[in-house]
């Protein structure tokens, strides 16, 4: 099996640390002018140090990774448990190695002493010190790594949110959108002035909502539905008789939150990627089931439509992942496209108003 470049780099770093530590102990702690630097005793302690060091690091890494996949308890208690399990395992291995080297293979290892148990205790104490230092160092490294990963995730999320809001705002104020809206408005002024007045009011409502909430990551479902009502009104006027929107919302919409403009994005995607007309209208259903907001539409894909990049759906998923572990579920079957988004309560939000220093 091919070893990854990152793993080889990690092994190389550990090997360097082992040599630095061992040489520091050999030259500055165990200075003996009459002792040769390369003999069986030195080789024994070098190999044992290497084994214990690598064991400490690998066991500690394994326990830390395992703790991340289980239900999280108090972080301080978890780290303490990891530390003591690592030390217990390493000391058990050290006891076996030093016992064999000092008592069973002392001639091979050239460990000549009148007090073998004293040497054994000193070696065990040294193993305890090194294992403790390495374990604590490694746990601090993982804390730093997790913090850095979180910071990068936050930056990426902020970028995603900014991009999403910018794209939504851009799509609403684009020349194409304005041209279509003004063209519709011009026709209405001659045909139905009351409807034209309503159209202008809804158009202003759309702009006001986007501008007022462009800095908000989450918004109440009631506000999003009010904005969507204005957006749908304009679309229905433009595509008279070709769009049907059904809503079935029976909960208190001001008590739950969703990512800003996410509902509008789903409706807009349905209109963008499907063909519809008076003869073959598109039906979009918005409902709440099991504390989830479900947006469903019939599929009649445009022949000349652009290939969907699904960036909008990916953006919604990432924004939800920041606040909850509940998934955004996407289904496409029986000529129906359905997106199910969890409704968020303030108590469910894991991270709120968290900024990167």
XYZ file of C-alpha atoms in Angstrom, residues 4-178:
175
model
C 0.690 9.250 1.539
C 3.120 12.135 1.290
C 1.619 13.705 4.414
C 2.077 10.499 6.431
C 5.714 10.157 5.336
C 6.301 13.777 6.326
C 4.764 13.086 9.741
C 6.984 10.019 10.251
C 10.051 12.033 9.237
C 9.197 14.765 11.749
C 8.736 12.225 14.521
C 12.011 10.526 13.654
C 13.790 13.892 13.877
C 12.228 14.642 17.275
C 13.201 11.213 18.602
C 16.840 11.710 17.625
C 16.995 15.220 19.083
C 15.495 14.052 22.402
C 17.668 10.962 22.624
C 20.895 12.812 21.837
C 19.989 15.559 24.320
C 19.545 12.963 27.066
C 22.689 11.103 26.067
C 25.014 14.102 25.891
C 23.651 16.351 28.640
C 21.972 14.036 31.175
C 24.075 10.891 31.009
C 27.523 12.371 30.442
C 30.186 9.734 31.117
C 33.635 10.431 29.626
C 34.608 6.759 29.922
C 31.566 5.476 28.017
C 31.562 4.968 24.280
C 28.801 6.754 22.400
C 28.057 3.683 20.275
C 27.664 0.409 22.177
C 25.002 -2.204 22.844
C 23.549 -0.247 25.765
C 23.168 2.884 23.663
C 21.554 0.883 20.846
C 19.123 -0.742 23.298
C 18.020 2.560 24.799
C 17.793 4.199 21.376
C 15.532 1.452 20.020
C 13.407 1.400 23.176
C 13.054 5.206 23.073
C 12.010 5.029 19.418
C 9.412 2.322 20.108
C 7.960 4.096 23.139
C 7.901 7.481 21.423
C 6.134 6.151 18.330
C 3.722 4.156 20.485
C 2.875 7.245 22.537
C 2.195 9.310 19.457
C 0.210 6.668 17.558
C -1.917 5.620 20.559
C -2.596 9.253 21.437
C -3.573 10.051 17.838
C -5.855 7.002 17.679
C -7.635 7.893 20.920
C -8.107 11.532 19.864
C -9.560 10.545 16.476
C -11.844 7.984 18.133
C -13.126 10.575 20.607
C -14.113 12.838 17.692
C -16.391 10.126 16.283
C -18.235 9.510 19.546
C -20.635 11.639 21.533
C -18.722 14.526 23.043
C -18.436 14.812 26.793
C -16.675 17.526 28.719
C -13.552 18.345 26.687
C -11.299 18.545 29.745
C -12.440 15.135 30.997
C -12.036 13.627 27.521
C -8.457 14.912 27.229
C -7.626 13.642 30.723
C -8.967 10.176 29.879
C -6.964 10.118 26.636
C -3.811 11.158 28.525
C -4.122 8.485 31.235
C -4.972 5.683 28.796
C -1.948 6.632 26.680
C 0.364 6.695 29.706
C -0.976 3.383 31.022
C -0.458 1.676 27.661
C 3.036 3.099 27.137
C 4.202 2.301 30.679
C 2.983 -1.287 30.283
C 5.031 -1.608 27.101
C 8.021 0.132 28.737
C 7.905 -2.271 31.698
C 8.124 -5.252 29.339
C 10.984 -3.757 27.290
C 13.098 -2.652 30.257
C 12.499 -5.833 32.221
C 13.703 -7.918 29.281
C 16.680 -5.633 28.647
C 17.813 -5.349 32.271
C 17.016 -8.826 33.618
C 16.673 -11.301 30.735
C 19.076 -9.961 28.096
C 21.414 -7.865 30.234
C 24.524 -9.468 28.738
C 23.375 -8.724 25.196
C 22.402 -5.186 26.111
C 25.581 -4.802 28.219
C 23.682 -3.429 31.189
C 25.976 -4.238 34.102
C 24.698 -3.042 37.460
C 24.526 -4.190 41.046
C 21.100 -2.629 41.460
C 18.983 -3.752 38.495
C 15.696 -2.752 40.137
C 17.005 0.758 40.721
C 17.967 1.009 37.036
C 14.535 -0.371 36.104
C 12.783 2.270 38.231
C 14.906 5.061 36.767
C 14.143 3.881 33.226
C 10.426 3.645 34.018
C 10.423 7.115 35.551
C 12.175 8.446 32.453
C 9.626 6.698 30.197
C 6.813 8.229 32.245
C 8.290 11.715 31.851
C 8.865 11.429 28.115
C 5.475 9.823 27.454
C 3.734 12.540 29.483
C 5.526 15.339 27.636
C 4.873 13.818 24.209
C 1.214 13.110 25.013
C 0.530 16.638 26.293
C 2.392 18.148 23.344
C 0.390 16.049 20.889
C -2.933 16.975 22.499
C -2.036 20.682 22.342
C -1.155 20.156 18.678
C -4.600 18.650 18.005
C -6.315 21.524 19.847
C -4.410 24.007 17.689
C -5.190 21.999 14.545
C -8.917 21.834 15.365
C -8.986 25.555 16.111
C -7.271 26.310 12.820
C -9.665 24.021 10.932
C -12.631 25.755 12.570
C -11.251 29.167 11.644
C -10.824 28.104 8.028
C -14.347 26.639 7.998
C -15.741 29.887 9.365
C -13.916 31.895 6.733
C -15.157 29.578 4.005
C -18.707 29.778 5.334
C -18.596 33.567 5.465
C -17.393 33.540 1.881
C -20.221 31.184 0.893
C -22.807 33.360 2.638
C -21.430 36.528 1.076
C -21.380 34.901 -2.362
C -24.915 33.602 -1.929
C -26.266 36.978 -0.887
C -24.351 38.739 -3.626
C -25.642 36.342 -6.279
C -29.207 36.662 -5.019
C -28.942 40.436 -4.940
C -27.298 40.481 -8.372
C -30.008 38.263 -9.843
C -32.683 40.593 -8.537
C -31.127 43.825 -9.796
C -29.605 42.484 -12.984
C -30.464 44.345 -16.209
C -32.302 41.258 -17.459
C -34.530 41.121 -14.379
C -35.148 44.878 -14.451
